[in-house]
Coordinates of C-alpha atoms in Angstrom, one line a residue:
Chain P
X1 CA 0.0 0.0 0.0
X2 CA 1.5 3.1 -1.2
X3 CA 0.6 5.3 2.3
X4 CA 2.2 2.9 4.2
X5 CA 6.0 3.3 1.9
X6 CA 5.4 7.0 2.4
X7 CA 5.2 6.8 6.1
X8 CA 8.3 4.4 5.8
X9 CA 9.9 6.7 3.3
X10 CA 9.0 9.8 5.7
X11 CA 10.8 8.0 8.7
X12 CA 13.6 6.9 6.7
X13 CA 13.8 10.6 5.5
X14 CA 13.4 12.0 9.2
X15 CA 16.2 9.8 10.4
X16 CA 18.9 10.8 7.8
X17 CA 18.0 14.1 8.2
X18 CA 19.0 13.6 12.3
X19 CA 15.6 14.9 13.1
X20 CA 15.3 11.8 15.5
X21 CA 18.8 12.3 17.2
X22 CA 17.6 16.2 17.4
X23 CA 14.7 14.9 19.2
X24 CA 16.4 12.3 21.6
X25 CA 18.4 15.4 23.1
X26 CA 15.5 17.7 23.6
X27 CA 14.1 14.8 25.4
X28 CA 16.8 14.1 27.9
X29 CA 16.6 18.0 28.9
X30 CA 12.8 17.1 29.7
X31 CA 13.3 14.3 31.5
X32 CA 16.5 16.2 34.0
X33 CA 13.6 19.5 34.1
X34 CA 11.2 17.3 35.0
X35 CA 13.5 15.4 37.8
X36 CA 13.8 18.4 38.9
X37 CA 10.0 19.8 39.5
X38 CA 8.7 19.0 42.9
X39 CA 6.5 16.1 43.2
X40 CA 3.2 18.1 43.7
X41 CA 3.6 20.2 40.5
X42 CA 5.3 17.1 38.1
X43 CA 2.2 15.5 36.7
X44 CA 0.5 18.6 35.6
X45 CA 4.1 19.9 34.2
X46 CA 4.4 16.8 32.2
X47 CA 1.4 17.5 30.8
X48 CA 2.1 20.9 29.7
X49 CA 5.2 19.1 28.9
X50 CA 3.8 16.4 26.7
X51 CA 1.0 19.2 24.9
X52 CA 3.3 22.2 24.5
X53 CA 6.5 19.6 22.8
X54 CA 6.1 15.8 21.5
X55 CA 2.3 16.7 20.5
X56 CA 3.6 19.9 19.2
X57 CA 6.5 18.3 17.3
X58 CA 5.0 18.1 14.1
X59 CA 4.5 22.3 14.4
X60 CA 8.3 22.5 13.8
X61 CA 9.5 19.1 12.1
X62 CA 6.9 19.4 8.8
X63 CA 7.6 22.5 8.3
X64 CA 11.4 21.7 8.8
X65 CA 11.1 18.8 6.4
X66 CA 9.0 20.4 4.1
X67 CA 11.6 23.0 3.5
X68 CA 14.2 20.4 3.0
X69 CA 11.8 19.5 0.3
X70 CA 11.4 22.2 -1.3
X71 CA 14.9 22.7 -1.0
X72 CA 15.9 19.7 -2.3
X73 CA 12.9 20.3 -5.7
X74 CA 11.6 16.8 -4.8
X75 CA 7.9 18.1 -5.0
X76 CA 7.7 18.1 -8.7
X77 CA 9.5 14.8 -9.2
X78 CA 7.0 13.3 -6.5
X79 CA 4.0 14.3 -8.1
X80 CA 4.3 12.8 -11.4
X81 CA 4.0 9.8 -10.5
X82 CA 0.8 8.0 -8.5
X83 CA 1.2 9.0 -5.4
X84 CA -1.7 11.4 -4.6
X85 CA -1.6 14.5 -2.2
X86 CA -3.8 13.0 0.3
X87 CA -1.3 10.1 0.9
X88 CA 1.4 12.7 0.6
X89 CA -0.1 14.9 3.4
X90 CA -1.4 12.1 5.6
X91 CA 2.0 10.2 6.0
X92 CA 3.8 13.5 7.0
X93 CA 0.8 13.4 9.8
X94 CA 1.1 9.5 10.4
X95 CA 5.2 9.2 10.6
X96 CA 5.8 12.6 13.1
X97 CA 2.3 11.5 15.2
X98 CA 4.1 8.3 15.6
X99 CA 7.6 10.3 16.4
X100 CA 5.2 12.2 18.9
X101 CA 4.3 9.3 20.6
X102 CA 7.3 7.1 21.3
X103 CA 8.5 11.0 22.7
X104 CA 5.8 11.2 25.2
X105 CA 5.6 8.2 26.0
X106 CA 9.5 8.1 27.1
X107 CA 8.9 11.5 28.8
X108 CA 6.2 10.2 30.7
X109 CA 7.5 6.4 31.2
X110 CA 10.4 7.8 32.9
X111 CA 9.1 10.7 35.0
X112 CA 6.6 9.4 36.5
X113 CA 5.6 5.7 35.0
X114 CA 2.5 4.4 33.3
X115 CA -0.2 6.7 32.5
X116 CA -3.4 6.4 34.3
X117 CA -5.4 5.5 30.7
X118 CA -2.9 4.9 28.1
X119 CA -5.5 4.7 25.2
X120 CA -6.5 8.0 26.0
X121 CA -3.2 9.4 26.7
X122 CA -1.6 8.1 23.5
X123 CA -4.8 9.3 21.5
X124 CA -4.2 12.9 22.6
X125 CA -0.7 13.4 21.3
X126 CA -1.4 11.3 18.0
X127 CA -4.1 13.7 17.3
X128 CA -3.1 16.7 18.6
X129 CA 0.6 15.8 16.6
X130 CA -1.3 15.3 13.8
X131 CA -3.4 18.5 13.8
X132 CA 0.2 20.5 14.2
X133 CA 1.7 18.6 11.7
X134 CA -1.1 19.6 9.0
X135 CA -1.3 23.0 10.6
X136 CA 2.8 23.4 10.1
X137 CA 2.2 22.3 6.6
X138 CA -0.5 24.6 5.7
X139 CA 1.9 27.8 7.0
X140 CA 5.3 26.4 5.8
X141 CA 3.9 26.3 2.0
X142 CA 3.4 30.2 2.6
X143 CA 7.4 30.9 3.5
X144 CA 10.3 30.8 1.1
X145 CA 12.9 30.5 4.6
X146 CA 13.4 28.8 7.6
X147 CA 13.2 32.5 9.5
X148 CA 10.2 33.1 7.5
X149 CA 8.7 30.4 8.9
X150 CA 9.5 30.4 12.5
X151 CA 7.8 33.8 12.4
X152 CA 5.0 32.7 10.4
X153 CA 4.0 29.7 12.8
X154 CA 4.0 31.7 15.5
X155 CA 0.7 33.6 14.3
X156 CA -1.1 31.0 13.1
X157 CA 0.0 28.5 16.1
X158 CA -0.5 31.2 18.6
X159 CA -4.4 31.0 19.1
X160 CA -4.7 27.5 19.8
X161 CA -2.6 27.7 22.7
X162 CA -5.5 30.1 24.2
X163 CA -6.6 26.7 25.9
X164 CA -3.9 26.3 28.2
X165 CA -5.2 30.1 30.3
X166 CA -7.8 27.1 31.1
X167 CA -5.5 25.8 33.3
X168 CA -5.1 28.9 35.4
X169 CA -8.9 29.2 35.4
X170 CA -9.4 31.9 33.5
X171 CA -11.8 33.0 31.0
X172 CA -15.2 31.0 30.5
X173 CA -14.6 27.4 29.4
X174 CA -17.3 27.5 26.3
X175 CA -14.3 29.8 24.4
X176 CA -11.8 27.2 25.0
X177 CA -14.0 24.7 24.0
X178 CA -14.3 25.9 20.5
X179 CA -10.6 25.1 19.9
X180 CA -9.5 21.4 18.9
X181 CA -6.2 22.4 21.3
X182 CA -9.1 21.9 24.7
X183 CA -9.7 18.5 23.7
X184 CA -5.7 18.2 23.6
X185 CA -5.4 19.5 26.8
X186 CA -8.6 16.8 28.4
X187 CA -7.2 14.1 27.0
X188 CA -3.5 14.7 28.3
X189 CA -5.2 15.7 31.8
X190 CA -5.9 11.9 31.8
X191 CA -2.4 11.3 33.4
X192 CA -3.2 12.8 36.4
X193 CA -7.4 12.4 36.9
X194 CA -10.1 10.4 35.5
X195 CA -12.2 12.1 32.8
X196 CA -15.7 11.9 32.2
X197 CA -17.3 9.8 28.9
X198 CA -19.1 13.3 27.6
X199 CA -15.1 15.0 28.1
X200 CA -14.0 12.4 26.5
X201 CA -16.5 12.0 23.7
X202 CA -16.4 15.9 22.9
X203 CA -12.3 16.0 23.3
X204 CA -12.0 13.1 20.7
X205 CA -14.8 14.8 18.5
X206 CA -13.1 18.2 18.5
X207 CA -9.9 17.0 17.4
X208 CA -11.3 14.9 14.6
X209 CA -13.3 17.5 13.4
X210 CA -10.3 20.0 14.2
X211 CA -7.9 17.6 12.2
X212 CA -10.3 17.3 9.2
X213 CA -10.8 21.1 9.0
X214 CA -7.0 21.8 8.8
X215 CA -6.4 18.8 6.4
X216 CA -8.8 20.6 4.1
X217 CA -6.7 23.7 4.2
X218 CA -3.4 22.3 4.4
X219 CA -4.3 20.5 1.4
X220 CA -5.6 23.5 -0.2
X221 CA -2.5 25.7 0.7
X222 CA -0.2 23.0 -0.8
X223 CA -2.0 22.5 -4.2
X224 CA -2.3 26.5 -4.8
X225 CA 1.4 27.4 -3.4
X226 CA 3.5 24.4 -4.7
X227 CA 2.4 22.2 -7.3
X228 CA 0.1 25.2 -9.4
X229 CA 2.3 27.6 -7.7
Chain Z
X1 CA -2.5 9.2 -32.4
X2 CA -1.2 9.4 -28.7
X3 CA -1.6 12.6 -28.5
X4 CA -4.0 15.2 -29.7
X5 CA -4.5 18.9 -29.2
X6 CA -6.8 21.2 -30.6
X7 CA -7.0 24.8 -29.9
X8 CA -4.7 24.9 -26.8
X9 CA -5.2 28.5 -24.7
X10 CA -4.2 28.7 -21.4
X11 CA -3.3 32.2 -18.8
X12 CA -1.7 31.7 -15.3
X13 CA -4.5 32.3 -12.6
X14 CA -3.9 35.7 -11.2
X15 CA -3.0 36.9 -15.0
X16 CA -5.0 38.3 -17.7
X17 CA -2.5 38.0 -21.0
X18 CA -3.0 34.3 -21.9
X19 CA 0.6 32.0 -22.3
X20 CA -0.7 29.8 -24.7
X21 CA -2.6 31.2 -28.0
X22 CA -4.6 28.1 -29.7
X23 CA -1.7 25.4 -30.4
X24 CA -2.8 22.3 -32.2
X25 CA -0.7 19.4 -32.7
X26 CA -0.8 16.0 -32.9
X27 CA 2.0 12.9 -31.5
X28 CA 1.8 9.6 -33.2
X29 CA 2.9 6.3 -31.1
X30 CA 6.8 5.8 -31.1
X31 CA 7.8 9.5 -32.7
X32 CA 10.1 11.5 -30.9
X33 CA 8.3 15.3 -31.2
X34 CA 10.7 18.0 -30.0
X35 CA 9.2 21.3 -28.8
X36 CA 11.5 24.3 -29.8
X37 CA 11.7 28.2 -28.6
X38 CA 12.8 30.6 -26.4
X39 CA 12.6 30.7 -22.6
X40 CA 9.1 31.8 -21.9
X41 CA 8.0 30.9 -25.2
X42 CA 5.4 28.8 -23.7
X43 CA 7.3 25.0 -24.4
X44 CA 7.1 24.4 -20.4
X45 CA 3.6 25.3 -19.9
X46 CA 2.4 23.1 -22.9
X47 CA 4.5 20.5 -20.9
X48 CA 3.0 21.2 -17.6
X49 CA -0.6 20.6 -19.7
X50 CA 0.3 17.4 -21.2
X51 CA 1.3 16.0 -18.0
X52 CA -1.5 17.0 -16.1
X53 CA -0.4 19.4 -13.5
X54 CA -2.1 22.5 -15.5
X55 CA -5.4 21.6 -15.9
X56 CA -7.5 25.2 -16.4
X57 CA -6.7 25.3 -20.1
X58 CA -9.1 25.9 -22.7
X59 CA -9.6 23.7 -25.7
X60 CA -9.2 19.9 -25.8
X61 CA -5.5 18.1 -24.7
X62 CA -6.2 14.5 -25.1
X63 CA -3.3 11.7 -24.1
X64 CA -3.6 8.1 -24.7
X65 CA -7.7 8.8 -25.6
X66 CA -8.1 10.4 -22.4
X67 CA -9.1 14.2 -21.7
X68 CA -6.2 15.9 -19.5
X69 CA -9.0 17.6 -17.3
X70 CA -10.7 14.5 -16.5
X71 CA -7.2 12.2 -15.4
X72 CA -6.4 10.7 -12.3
X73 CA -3.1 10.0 -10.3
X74 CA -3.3 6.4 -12.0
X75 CA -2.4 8.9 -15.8
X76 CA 1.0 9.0 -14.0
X77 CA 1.5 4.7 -14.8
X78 CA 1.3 5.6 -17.9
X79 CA 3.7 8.3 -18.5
X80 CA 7.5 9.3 -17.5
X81 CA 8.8 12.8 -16.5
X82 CA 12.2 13.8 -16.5
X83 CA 12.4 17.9 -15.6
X84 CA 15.3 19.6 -16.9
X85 CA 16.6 19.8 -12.6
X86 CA 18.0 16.2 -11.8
X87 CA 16.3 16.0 -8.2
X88 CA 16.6 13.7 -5.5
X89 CA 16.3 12.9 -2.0
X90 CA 19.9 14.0 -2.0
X91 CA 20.8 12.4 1.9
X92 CA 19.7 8.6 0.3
X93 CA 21.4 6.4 -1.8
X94 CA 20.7 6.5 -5.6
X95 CA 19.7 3.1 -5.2
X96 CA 16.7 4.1 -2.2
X97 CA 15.6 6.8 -4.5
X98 CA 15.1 4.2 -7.0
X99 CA 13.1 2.3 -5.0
X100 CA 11.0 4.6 -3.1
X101 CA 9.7 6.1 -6.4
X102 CA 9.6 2.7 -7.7
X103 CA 7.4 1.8 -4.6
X104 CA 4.4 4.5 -5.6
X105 CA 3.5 2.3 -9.0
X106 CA 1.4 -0.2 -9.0
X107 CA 1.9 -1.7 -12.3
X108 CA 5.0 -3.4 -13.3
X109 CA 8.3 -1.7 -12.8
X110 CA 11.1 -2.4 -13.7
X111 CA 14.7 -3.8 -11.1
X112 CA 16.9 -0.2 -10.5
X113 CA 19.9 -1.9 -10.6
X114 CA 18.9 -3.3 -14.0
X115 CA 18.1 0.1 -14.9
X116 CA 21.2 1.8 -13.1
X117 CA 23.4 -0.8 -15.1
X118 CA 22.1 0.4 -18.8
X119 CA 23.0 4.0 -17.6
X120 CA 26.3 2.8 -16.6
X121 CA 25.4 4.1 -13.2
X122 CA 25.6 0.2 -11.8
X123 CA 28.8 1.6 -9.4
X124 CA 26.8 4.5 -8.4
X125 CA 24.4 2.4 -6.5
X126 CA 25.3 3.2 -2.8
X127 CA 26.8 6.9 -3.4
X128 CA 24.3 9.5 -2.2
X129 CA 23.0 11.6 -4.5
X130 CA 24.5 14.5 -3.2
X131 CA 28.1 12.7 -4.2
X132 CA 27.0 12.9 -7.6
X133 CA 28.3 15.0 -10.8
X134 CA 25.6 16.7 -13.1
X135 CA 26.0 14.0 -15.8
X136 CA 25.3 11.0 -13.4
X137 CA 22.1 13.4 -11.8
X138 CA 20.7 13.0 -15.8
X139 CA 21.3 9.9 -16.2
X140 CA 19.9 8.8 -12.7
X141 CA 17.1 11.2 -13.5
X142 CA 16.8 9.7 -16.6
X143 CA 16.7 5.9 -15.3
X144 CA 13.4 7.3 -12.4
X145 CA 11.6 8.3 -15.8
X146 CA 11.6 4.7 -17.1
X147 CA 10.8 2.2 -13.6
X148 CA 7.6 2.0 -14.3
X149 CA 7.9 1.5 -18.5
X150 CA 5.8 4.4 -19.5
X151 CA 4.4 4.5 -23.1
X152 CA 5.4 8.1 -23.1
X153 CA 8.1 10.0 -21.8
X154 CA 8.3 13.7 -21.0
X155 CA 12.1 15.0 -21.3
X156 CA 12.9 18.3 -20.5
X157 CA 16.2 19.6 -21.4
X158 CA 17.3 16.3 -21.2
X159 CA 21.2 17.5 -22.3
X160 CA 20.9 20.6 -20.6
X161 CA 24.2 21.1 -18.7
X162 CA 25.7 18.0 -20.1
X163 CA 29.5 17.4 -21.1
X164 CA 29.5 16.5 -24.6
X165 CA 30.2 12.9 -23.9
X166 CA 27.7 12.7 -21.1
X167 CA 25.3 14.8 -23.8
X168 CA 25.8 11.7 -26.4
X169 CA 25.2 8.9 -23.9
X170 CA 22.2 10.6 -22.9
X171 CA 21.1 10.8 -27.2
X172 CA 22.0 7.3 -27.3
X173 CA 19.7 6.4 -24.1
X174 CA 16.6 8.0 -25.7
X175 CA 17.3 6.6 -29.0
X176 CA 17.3 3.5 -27.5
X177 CA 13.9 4.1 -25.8
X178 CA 12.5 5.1 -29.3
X179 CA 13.7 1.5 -30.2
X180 CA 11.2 0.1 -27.9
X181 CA 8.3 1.9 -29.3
X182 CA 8.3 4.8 -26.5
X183 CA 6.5 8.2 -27.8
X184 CA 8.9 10.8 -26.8
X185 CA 8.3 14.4 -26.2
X186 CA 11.4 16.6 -25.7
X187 CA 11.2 19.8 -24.7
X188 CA 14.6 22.0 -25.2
X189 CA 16.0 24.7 -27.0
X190 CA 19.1 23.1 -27.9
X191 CA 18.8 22.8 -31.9
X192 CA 21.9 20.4 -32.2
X193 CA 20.1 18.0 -29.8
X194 CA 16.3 18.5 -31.5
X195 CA 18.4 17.6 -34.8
X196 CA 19.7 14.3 -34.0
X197 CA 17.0 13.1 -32.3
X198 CA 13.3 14.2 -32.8
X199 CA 11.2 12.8 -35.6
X200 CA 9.5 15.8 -36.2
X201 CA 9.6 19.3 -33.8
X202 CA 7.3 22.5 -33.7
X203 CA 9.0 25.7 -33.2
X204 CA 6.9 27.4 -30.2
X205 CA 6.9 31.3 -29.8
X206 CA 5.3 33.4 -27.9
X207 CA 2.5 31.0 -27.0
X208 CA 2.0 30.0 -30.7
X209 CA 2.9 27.2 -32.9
X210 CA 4.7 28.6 -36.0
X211 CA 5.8 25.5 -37.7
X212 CA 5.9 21.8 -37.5
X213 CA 7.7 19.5 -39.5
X214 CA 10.5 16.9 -39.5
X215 CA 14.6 18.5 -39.0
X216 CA 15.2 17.2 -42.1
X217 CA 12.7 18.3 -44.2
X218 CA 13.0 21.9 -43.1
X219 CA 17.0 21.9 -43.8
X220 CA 16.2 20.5 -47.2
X221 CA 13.0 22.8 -47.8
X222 CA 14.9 25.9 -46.5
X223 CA 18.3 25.7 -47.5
X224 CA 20.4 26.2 -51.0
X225 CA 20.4 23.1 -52.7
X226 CA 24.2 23.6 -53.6
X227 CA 27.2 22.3 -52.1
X228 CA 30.6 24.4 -51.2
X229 CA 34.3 22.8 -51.5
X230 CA 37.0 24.5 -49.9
X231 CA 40.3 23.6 -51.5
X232 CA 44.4 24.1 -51.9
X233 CA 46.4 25.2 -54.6
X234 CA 49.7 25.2 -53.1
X235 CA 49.5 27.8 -50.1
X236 CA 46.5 29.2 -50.7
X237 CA 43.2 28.1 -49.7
X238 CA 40.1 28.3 -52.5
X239 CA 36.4 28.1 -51.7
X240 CA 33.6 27.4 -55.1
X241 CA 29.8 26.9 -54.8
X242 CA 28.4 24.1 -56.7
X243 CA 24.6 23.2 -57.9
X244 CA 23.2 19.9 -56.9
X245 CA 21.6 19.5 -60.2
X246 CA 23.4 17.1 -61.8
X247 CA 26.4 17.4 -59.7
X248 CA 28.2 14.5 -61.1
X249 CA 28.4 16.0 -65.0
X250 CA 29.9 19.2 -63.5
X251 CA 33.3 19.6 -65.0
X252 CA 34.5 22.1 -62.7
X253 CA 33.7 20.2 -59.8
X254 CA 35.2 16.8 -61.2
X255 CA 38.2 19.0 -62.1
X256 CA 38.5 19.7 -58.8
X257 CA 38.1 17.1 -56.8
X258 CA 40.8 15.4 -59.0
X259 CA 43.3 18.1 -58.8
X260 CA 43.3 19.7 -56.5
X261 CA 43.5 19.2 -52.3
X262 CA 40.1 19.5 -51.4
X263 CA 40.0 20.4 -47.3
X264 CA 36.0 20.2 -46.5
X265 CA 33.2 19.2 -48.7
X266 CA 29.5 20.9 -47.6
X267 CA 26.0 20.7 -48.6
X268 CA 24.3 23.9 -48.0
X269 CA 21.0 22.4 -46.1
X270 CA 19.9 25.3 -43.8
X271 CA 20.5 25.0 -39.8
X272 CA 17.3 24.6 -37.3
X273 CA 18.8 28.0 -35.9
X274 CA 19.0 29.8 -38.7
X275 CA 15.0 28.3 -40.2
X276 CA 13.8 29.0 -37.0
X277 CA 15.1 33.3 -36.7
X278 CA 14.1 33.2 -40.4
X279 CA 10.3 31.6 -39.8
X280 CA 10.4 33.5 -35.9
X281 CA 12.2 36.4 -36.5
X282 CA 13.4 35.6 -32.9
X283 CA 16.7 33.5 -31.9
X284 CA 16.4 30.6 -29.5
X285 CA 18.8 32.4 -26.7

């Protein structure tokens, strides 16, 4: 199946390009900050930890690889041949989600062990990693440069952190709730309390319907800015 | 025919001033059709149409019996692109280049190290890409075009940049591919290369078609049907123009050639240069 040796060919990519080396050392400073936070405060900081970095990963890896990409004028090679943008877009979301994962999951493991619902935990970086990702990809096709970009993703990403003031009670929870990054944020609370089914149901729903929303426009952006661009 | 166009006109979104005025051509299976002109004559775009990634054009661009505007990714089984920039994932291997893209087909493809072997690139094989010289990038970009044995291959520039021995290996490769019955569209505006290899080529200006016909039929229709002998008597060096008309009952020219020290011997067929400034009034540079 061709999405499946595009996620294969994305991690083989990834790796060559020492994006997982990159990675392993900006975990090991997590895991020393993290030793580090007093006991009370640790589960809720590897939270913020786990939503602000491995989900976020994909914010500054795609648009990273993509400029390699473009860089490297592989675009216009890839797409004359089968492969479809869809499959294109969707392994870039599948092979850093994954990348997300075995991150959080090591920043987690060894802070402070198993998380209280695995299924949930692991579903709340794979789709919040996967909403960045797409997000990433949708700015990065609007640069030229890597500074162009950092500056770019700051904007866009900036109001979906809005969600985290949440956390400091602030501000009335049906604005937060409007952003796929809330249902992020419940679904990594799962390390550290038990969440109701209708959290649970509306967390999951929000970032599906988040993650199909930017997939439309990521997609968009791509087709108008690279391959008709 | 493999393929047909009729009344070709296509602007850039965003622009008003079309890039393509009404071209109509057609490609029969197994020619090689070379596209000749300037930069920004409009060869490219016509290119980007035929291999579906333009597909807001007006007019009808059929391929293998299919509309353009109506294809889907599986089109791209069919036919083989090489752009006139030879890239690659330059951090892998020419040999995992080879067979990622040969992953993304479905149909049969064909073994890279085969392919890498017929290019001469067989040595190659683990270098990355980034290791490699211009010439080898061709021919590597050259060998991508053909893993999945497309019935029709898009070249652009395909000599562009090239050495002149890498520039002949590279003729000899697509000659080779015209062999085994693959249509072949070149686009370039290197007349020496359109000369040796295309069947028949259409000189493109400023969005328009302005003539097609085979190289050889233009140099015979457009030049002097003469031929010029440049010879020694003693030190000095003599040059006479002779008619073709019966060449062989011309007793100066017999006289000549069994006299004297001839040096070169010419017909005077016009150049594709010189037809297409005469039928433009615009040079290819």
């Amino acid at each position: 199946m061709r999405l499946i040796k595009m996620i294969r060919h994305d991690i083989q990519f990834q790796w060559r390009h020492r994006f997982y080396f990159a990675y392993m050392v900006v975990c090991s400073v997590y895991l020393l900050l993290l030793h580090g936070i007093p006991s009370g405060y640790k589960e809720k900081t590897a939270m913020l930890l786990t939503f602000s970095d491995p989900s976020a990963l994909g914010l500054i890896f795609a648009g990273g690889i993509l400029l390699l990409e473009k860089d490297q004028g592989i675009h216009d090679c890839l797409f004359v041949t089968p492969l479809r943008l869809t499959e294109y877009l969707v392994a870039k979301a599948c092979s850093l989600s994954l990348l997300s994962l075995i991150a959080a999951w090591v920043i987690h493991g060894f802070s402070l062990g198993m998380p209280s619902s695995p299924f949930l935990f692991s579903l709340g970086v794979l789709l919040s990693s996967s909403f960045f990702t797409l997000l990433s990809i949708g700015v990065v096709v609007r640069t030229q440069s890597i500074n162009g970009f950092i500056l770019l993703i700051q904007l866009y990403a900036l109001p979906f952190t809005i969600p985290l003031l949440s956390l400091l009670d602030w501000g009335p929870r049906m604005l937060y709730s409007l952003f796929p990054t809330y249902g992020s944020l419940l679904l990594l609370s799962s390390i550290y309390r038990p969440i109701a089914l209708h959290e649970i149901i509306y967390a999951i729903g929000i970032l599906i319907v988040g993650n199909i929303a930017i997939f439309i426009w990521a997609r968009h952006s791509f087709q108008q800015r690279i391959l008709l661009g | 025919m493999v393929i047909q166009v009729e009344q070709l006109r296509y602007a850039y979104p965003g622009t008003t001033k079309p890039t393509l005025h009404g071209m109509s051509f057609e490609i029969g299976r197994g020619e090689i059709f070379g596209f000749l002109g300037p930069s920004g004559a409009g060869k490219s775009t016509t290119q980007k149409i035929l291999i579906g990634a333009l597909k807001g054009y007006e007019g009808s661009v059929t391929v293998l019996g299919k509309e353009i505007k109506s294809i889907r990714s599986d089109y791209y089984e069919q036919i083989g692109v090489a752009f006139e920039f030879p890239n690659f994932y330059s951090k892998l291997t020419v040999l995992e280049n080879l067979r990622l893209f040969r992953s993304l087909y479905q149909g049969e493809t064909e073994e890279p190290s085969i392919l890498l072997k017929q290019v001469g690139l067989e040595d190659a094989a683990y270098l990355k890409v980034s290791e490699l010289s211009k010439g080898m990038k061709m021919r590597l970009n050259f060998c991508r075009s053909l893993l999945h044995r497309p019935s029709i291959l898009f070249l652009d520039e395909p000599t562009s940049g090239l050495d002149p021995v890498n520039a002949a290996i590279m003729k000899e490769l697509i000659l080779e591919r015209k062999a085994a019955g693959t249509t072949i569209i070149i686009t370039t505006h290197n007349m020496q290369a359109a000369e040796e290899l295309c069947d028949r080529v259409a000189f493109i200006v400023d969005g328009q078609i302005k003539l097609i016909d085979s190289p050889r039929e233009l140099k015979l229709r457009q030049g002097e049907k003469k031929v010029r002998v440049e010879y020694k008597i003693g030190s000095e060096l003599l040059m006479e123009e002779f008619s073709l008309h019966q060449l062989a009952d011309n007793n100066r020219f017999l006289h000549i050639m069994r006299h004297y020290e001839v040096q070169t011997l010419h017909s005077l067929e016009a150049t594709l240069d010189a037809i297409f400034i005469e039928v433009t009034g615009r040079s290819l540079l």
